[in-house]
Coordinates of C-alpha atoms in Angstrom, one line a residue:
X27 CA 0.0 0.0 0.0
X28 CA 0.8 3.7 -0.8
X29 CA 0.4 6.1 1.3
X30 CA -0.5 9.4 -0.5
X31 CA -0.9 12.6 1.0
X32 CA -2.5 14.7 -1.9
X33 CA -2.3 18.5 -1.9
X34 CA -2.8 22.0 -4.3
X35 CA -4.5 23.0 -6.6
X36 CA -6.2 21.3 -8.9
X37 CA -6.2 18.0 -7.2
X38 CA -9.1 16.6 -8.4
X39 CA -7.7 16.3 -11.9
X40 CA -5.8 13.2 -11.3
X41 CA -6.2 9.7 -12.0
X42 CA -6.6 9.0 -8.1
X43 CA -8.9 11.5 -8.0
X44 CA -11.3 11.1 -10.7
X45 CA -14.7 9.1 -9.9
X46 CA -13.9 6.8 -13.3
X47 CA -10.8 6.3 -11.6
X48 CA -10.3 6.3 -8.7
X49 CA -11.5 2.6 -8.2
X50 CA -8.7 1.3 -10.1
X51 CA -6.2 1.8 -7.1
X52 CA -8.0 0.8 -4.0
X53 CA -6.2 -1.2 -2.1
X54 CA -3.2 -0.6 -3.5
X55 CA -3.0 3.6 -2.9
X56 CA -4.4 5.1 0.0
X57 CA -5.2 8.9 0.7
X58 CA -3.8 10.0 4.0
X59 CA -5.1 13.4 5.9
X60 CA -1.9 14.1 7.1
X61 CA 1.6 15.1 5.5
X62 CA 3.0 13.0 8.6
X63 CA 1.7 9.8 7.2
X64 CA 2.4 10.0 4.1
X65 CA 5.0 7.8 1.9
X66 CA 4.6 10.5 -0.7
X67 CA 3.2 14.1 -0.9
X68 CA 1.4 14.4 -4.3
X69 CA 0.0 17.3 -6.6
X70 CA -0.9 18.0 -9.8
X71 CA 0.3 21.5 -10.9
X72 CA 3.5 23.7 -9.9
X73 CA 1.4 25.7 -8.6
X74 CA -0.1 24.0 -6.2
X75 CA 3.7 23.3 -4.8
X76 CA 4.7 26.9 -4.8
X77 CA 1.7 26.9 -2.3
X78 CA 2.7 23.9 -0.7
X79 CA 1.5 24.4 3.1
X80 CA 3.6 24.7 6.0
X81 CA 3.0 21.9 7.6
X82 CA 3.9 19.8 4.4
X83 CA 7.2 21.7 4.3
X84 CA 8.6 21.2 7.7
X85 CA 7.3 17.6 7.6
X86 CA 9.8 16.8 4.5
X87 CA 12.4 18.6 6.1
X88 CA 12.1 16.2 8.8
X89 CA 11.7 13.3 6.9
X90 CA 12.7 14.1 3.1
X91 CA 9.7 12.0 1.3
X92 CA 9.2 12.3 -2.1
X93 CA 7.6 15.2 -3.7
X94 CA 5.3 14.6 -6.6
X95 CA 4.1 16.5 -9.3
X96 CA 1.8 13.8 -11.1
X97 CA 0.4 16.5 -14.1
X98 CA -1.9 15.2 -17.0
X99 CA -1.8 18.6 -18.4
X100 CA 1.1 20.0 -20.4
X101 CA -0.2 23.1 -20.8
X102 CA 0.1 22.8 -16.6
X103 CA 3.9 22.0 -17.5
X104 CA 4.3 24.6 -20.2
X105 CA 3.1 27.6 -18.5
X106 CA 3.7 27.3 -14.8
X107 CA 7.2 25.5 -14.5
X108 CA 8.6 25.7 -18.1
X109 CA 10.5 23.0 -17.4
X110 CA 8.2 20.3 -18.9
X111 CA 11.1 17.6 -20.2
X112 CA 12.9 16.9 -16.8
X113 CA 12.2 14.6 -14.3
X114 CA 13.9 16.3 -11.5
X115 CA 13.4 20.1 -10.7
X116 CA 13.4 22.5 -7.6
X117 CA 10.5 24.5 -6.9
X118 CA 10.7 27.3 -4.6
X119 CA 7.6 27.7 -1.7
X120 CA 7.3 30.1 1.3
X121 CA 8.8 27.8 2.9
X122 CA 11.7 26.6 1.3
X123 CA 12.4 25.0 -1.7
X124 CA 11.5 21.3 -2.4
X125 CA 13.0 18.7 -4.4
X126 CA 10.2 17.2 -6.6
X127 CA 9.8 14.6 -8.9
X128 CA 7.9 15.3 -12.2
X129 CA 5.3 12.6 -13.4
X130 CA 4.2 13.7 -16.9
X131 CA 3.4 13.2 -20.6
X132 CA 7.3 13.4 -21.4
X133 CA 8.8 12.0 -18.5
X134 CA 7.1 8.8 -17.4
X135 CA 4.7 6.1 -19.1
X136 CA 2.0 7.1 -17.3
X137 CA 0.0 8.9 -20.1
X138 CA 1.2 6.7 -23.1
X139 CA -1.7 5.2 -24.3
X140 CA -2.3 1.9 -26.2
X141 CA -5.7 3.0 -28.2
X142 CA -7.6 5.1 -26.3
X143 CA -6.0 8.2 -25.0
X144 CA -5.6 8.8 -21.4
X145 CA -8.0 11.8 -20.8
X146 CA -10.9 10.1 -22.0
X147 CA -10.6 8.0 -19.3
X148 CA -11.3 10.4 -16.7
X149 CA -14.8 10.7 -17.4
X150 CA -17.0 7.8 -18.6
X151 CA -19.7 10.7 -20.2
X152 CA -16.7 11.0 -23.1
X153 CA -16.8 7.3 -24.6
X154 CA -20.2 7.1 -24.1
X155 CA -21.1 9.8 -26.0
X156 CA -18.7 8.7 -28.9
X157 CA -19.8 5.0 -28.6
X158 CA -23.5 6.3 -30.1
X159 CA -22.5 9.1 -32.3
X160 CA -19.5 7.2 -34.1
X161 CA -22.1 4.2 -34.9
X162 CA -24.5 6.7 -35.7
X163 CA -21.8 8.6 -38.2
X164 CA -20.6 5.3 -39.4
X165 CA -24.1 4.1 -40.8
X166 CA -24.2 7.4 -42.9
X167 CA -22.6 6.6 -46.4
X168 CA -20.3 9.0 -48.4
X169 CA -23.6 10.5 -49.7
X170 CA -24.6 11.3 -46.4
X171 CA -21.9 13.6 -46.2
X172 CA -21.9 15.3 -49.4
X173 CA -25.4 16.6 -49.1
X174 CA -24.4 17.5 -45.1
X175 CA -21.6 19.2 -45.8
X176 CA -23.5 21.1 -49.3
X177 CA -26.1 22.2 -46.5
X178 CA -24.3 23.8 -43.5
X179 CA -24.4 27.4 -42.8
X180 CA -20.9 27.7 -41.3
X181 CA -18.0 27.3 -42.6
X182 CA -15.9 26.7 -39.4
X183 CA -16.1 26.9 -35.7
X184 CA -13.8 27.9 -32.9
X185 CA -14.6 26.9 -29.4
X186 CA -11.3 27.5 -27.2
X187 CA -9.9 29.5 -25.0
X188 CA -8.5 32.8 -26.7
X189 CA -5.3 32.6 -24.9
X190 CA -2.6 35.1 -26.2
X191 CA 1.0 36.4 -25.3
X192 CA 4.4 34.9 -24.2
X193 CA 3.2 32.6 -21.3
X194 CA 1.1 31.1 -23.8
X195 CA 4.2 30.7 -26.6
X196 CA 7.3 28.4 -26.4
X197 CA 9.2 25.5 -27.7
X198 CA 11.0 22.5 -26.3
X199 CA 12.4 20.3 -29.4
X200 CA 14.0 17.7 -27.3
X201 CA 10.4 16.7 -26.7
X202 CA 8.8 18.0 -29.8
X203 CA 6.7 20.0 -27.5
X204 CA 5.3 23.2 -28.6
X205 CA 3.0 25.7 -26.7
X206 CA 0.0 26.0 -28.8
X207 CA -2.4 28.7 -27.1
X208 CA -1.3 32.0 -28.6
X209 CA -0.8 30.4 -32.1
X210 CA -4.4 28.8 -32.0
X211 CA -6.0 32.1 -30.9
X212 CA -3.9 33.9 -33.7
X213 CA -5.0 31.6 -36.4
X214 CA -8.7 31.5 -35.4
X215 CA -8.0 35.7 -35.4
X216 CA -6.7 35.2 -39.3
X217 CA -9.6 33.1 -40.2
X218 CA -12.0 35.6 -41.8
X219 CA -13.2 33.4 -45.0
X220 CA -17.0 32.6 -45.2
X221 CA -19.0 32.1 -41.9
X222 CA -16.5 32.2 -38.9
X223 CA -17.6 31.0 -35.6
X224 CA -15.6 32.3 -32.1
X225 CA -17.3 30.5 -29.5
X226 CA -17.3 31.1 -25.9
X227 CA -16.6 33.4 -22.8
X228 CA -13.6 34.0 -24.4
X229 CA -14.3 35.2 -27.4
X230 CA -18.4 36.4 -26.7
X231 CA -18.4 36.8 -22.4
X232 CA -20.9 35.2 -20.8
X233 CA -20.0 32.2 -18.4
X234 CA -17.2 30.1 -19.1
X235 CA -18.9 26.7 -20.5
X236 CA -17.1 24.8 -17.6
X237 CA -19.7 26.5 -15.1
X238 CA -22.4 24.2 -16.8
X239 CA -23.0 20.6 -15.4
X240 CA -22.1 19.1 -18.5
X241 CA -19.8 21.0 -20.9
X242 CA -18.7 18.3 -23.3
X243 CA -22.5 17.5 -23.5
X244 CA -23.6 20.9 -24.1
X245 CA -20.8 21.7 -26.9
X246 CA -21.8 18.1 -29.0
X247 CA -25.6 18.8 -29.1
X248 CA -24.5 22.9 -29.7
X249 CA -22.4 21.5 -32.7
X250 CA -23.8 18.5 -34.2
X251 CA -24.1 18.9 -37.9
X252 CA -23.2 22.5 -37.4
X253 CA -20.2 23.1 -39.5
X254 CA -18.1 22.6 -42.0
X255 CA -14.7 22.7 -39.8
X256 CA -14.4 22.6 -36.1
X257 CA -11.0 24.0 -34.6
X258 CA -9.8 21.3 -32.8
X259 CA -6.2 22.3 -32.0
X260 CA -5.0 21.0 -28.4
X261 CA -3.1 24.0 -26.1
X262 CA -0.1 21.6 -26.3
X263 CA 2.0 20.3 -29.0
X264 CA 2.9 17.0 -27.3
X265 CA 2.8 13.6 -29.1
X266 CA 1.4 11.9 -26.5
X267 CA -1.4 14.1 -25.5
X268 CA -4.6 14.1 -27.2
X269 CA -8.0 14.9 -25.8
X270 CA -11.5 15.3 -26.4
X271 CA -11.3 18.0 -29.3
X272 CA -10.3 15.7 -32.2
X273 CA -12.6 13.5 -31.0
X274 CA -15.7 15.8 -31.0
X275 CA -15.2 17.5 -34.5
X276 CA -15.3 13.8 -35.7
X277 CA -18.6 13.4 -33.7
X278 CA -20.3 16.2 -34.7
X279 CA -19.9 15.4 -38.0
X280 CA -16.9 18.5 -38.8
X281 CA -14.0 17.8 -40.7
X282 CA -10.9 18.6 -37.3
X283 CA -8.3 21.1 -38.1
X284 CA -5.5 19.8 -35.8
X285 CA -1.6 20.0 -35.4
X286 CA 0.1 17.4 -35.1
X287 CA 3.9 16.4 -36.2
X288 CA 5.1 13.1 -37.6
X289 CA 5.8 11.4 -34.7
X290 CA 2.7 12.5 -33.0
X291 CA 0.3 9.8 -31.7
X292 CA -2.6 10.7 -33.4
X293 CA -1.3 9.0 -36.7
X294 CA -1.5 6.0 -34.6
X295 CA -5.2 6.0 -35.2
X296 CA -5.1 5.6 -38.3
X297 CA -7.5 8.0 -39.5
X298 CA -7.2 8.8 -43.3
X299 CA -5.0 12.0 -43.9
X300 CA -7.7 14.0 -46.2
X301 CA -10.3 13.0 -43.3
X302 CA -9.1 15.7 -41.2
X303 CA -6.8 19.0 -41.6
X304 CA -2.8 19.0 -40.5
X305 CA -1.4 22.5 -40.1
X306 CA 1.8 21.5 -38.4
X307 CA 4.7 23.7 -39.1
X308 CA 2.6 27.0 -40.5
X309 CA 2.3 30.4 -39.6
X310 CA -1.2 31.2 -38.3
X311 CA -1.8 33.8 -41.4
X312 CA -1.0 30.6 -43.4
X313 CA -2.8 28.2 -41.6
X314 CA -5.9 30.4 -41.7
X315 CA -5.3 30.5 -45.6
X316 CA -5.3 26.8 -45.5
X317 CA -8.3 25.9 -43.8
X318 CA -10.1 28.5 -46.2
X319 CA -9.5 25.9 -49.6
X320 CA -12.5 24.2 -50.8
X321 CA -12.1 20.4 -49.1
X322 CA -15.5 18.4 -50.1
X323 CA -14.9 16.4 -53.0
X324 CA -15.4 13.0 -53.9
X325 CA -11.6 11.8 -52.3
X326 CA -12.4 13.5 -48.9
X327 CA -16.2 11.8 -49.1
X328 CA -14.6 9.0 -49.0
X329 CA -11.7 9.1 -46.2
X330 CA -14.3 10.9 -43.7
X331 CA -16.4 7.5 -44.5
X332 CA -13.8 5.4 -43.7
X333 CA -12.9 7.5 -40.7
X334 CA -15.9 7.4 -38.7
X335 CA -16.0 3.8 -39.4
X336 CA -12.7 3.1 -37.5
X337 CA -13.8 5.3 -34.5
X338 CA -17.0 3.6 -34.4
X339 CA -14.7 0.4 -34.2
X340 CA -12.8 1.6 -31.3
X341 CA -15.3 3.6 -29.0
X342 CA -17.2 -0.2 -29.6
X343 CA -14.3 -2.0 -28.2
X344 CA -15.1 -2.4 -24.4
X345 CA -12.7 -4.6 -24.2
X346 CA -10.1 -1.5 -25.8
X347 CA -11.3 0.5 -22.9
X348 CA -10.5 -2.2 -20.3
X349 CA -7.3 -2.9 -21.2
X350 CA -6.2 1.0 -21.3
X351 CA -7.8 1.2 -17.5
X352 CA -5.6 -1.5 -17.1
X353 CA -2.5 -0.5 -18.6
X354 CA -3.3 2.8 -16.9
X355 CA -3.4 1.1 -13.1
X356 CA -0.3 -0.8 -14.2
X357 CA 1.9 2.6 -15.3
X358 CA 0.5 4.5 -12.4
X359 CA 1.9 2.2 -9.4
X360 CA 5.3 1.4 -11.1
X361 CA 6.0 5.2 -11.3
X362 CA 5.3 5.6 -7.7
X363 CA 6.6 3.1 -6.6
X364 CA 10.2 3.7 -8.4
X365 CA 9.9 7.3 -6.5
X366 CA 9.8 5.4 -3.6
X367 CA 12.4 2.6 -4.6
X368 CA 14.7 5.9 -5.7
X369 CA 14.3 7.4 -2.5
X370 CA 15.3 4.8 -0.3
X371 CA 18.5 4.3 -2.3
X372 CA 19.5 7.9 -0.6
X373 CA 19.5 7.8 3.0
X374 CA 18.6 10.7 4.6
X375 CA 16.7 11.9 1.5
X376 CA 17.5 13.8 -1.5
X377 CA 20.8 15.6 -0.8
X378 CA 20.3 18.1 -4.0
X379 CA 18.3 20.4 -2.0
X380 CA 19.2 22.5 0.8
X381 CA 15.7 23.2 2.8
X382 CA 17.7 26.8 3.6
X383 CA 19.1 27.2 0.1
X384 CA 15.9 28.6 -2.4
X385 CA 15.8 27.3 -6.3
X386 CA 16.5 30.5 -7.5
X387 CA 20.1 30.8 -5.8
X388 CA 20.6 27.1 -7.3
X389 CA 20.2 28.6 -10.7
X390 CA 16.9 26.5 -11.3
X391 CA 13.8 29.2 -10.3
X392 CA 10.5 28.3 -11.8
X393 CA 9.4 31.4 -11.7

């Protein structure tokens, strides 16, 4: 058993956390109340560690368990630490900096997927809506699709976050990760050919659509057989990290614009190339200029088809599902417990950090 004492943030997006999940690790991780009885402290974001609490602090300093940062969010990674390809880094507290070790996309196997990508695990609502709109899609014939995609209004739809500036920009090419916020909000700027959609608070005010019970519900039935094109571009450049937005341009019947590099995993899908839109490696003037060509013909009939038939087969496949919980449980507890295994190779804890030396004077600030 593992004894977890989870803090921060953000905690509830974790795979111990989430009610689809959760189960998966009883009696094999236990949440403790207090830092004192933990075998590891855990969080989910920097930011949560920067505001790490006191009693947390003086507890490692006394005992020098592991520090955690288990993140299933590059942008998380991108924007708060910008340190998203090590393993090891330093983050500074009121405290005192702490040692910690990072648990992400990049650095462990936690979030590499067989078939089904991680995040659509954490909510059962997401493969259950795809199980019935994929078969749905799938029984519609190329002709289906010509007339759908003759009769719709708009041309394409945005729903993001309009995130802009240099928090929002960077590159890491060691890990082919790229920091796609600004450059999405830039192209979907750009886009001003036929009947351009900028949905939500964003873009229009109102209430962000995560104040809703149901968000991913209420943006499929908002943009079934609505458009042409659905932005579908993740915040993160990452080839491991793919979540609901490909999915739901697919489901609603859209053709996706995405980005996605050669060794990203969403050519491990294999979904037809003329099924969907790659702007990888353009400006977001030239991008914009791309999605804007005339795309319905006979050829991408055809390989939208043949898409919706794969997806039907894999949102079908319970046992697909089961195996990835699996494989998920499996990933999860060898991570931890080679944090564990690692720390008590180093008696006395983890010598690298002085609890009265800070990580900016070590040269390694997060800030």
């Amino acid at each position: 058993m593992i004894r977890v004492f989870m803090a921060g943030c953000d905690i509830n997006r974790s795979p111990l956390s989430y009610r689809a999940l959760a189960p998966l690790f009883e009696g094999a991780v236990e949440r403790v109340a207090r830092p004192e009885q933990a075998d590891l402290y855990l969080f989910t974001r920097g930011l949560g560690i920067r505001d790490a609490p006191r009693d947390l602090v003086m507890d490692w300093r006394a005992r020098r368990r592991p520090v955690v940062l288990l993140s299933e969010e590059p942008f998380w990674d991108t924007t708060c630490t910008r340190r998203p390809l090590e393993r090891d880094i330093v983050i500074d507290t009121a405290f005192g900096a702490l040692p910690v070790v990072q648990l992400n996309h990049h650095t462990s196997a936690i979030f590499r997927f067989a078939r089904i990508p991680y995040y659509l695990l954490t909510n059962n609502r997401f493969v259950n809506a795809y199980r019935w709109r994929f078969a749905r899609n799938a029984a519609r014939g190329a002709g289906h699709w010509k007339r759908a995609f003759a009769d719709r209004a708009v041309d394409l739809t945005f729903m993001f976050e309009r995130r802009m500036g240099a928090p929002y920009d960077g590159r890491w090419p060691a890990g082919d990760t790229i920091a796609l916020c600004d450059w999405r909000s830039r192209m979907a700027l750009a886009c001003d050919t036929g009947a351009v959609e900028r949905l939500g608070q964003s873009w229009q005010g109102g209430i962000s659509r995560f104040q809703l019970n149901n968000w991913h519900f209420d943006k499929l039935m908002r943009l079934d057989d609505h458009c042409r094109s659905m932005g579908a571009i993740e915040n993160t450049h990452q080839p491991g990290y793919l979540t609901e937005k490909l999915f739901d341009a697919f489901a609603c019947g859209a053709r996706p614009l995405y980005v996605a590099g050669p060794g990203h995993r969403v050519h491990d899908l294999g979904l037809p190339p003329a099924a969907w839109l790659n702007l990888y490696g353009l400006s977001p003037q030239e991008a914009a200029a791309r999605a804007a060509v005339p795309f319905v013909d006979d050829g991408f009939r055809d390989a939208y088809h043949a898409a919706q038939v794969r997806l039907a087969a894999l949102f079908g496949d319970t046992g697909a599902l089961l195996a990835e919980r699996t494989r998920l449980r499996a990933a999860l507890l060898a991570e931890l417990q080679g944090v564990l295994d690692r720390a008590a190779a180093l008696p006395g804890g983890d010598p690298s950090c002085d609890p009265g030396q800070s990580a900016v004077s070590k040269g390694t600030s997060t800030r």
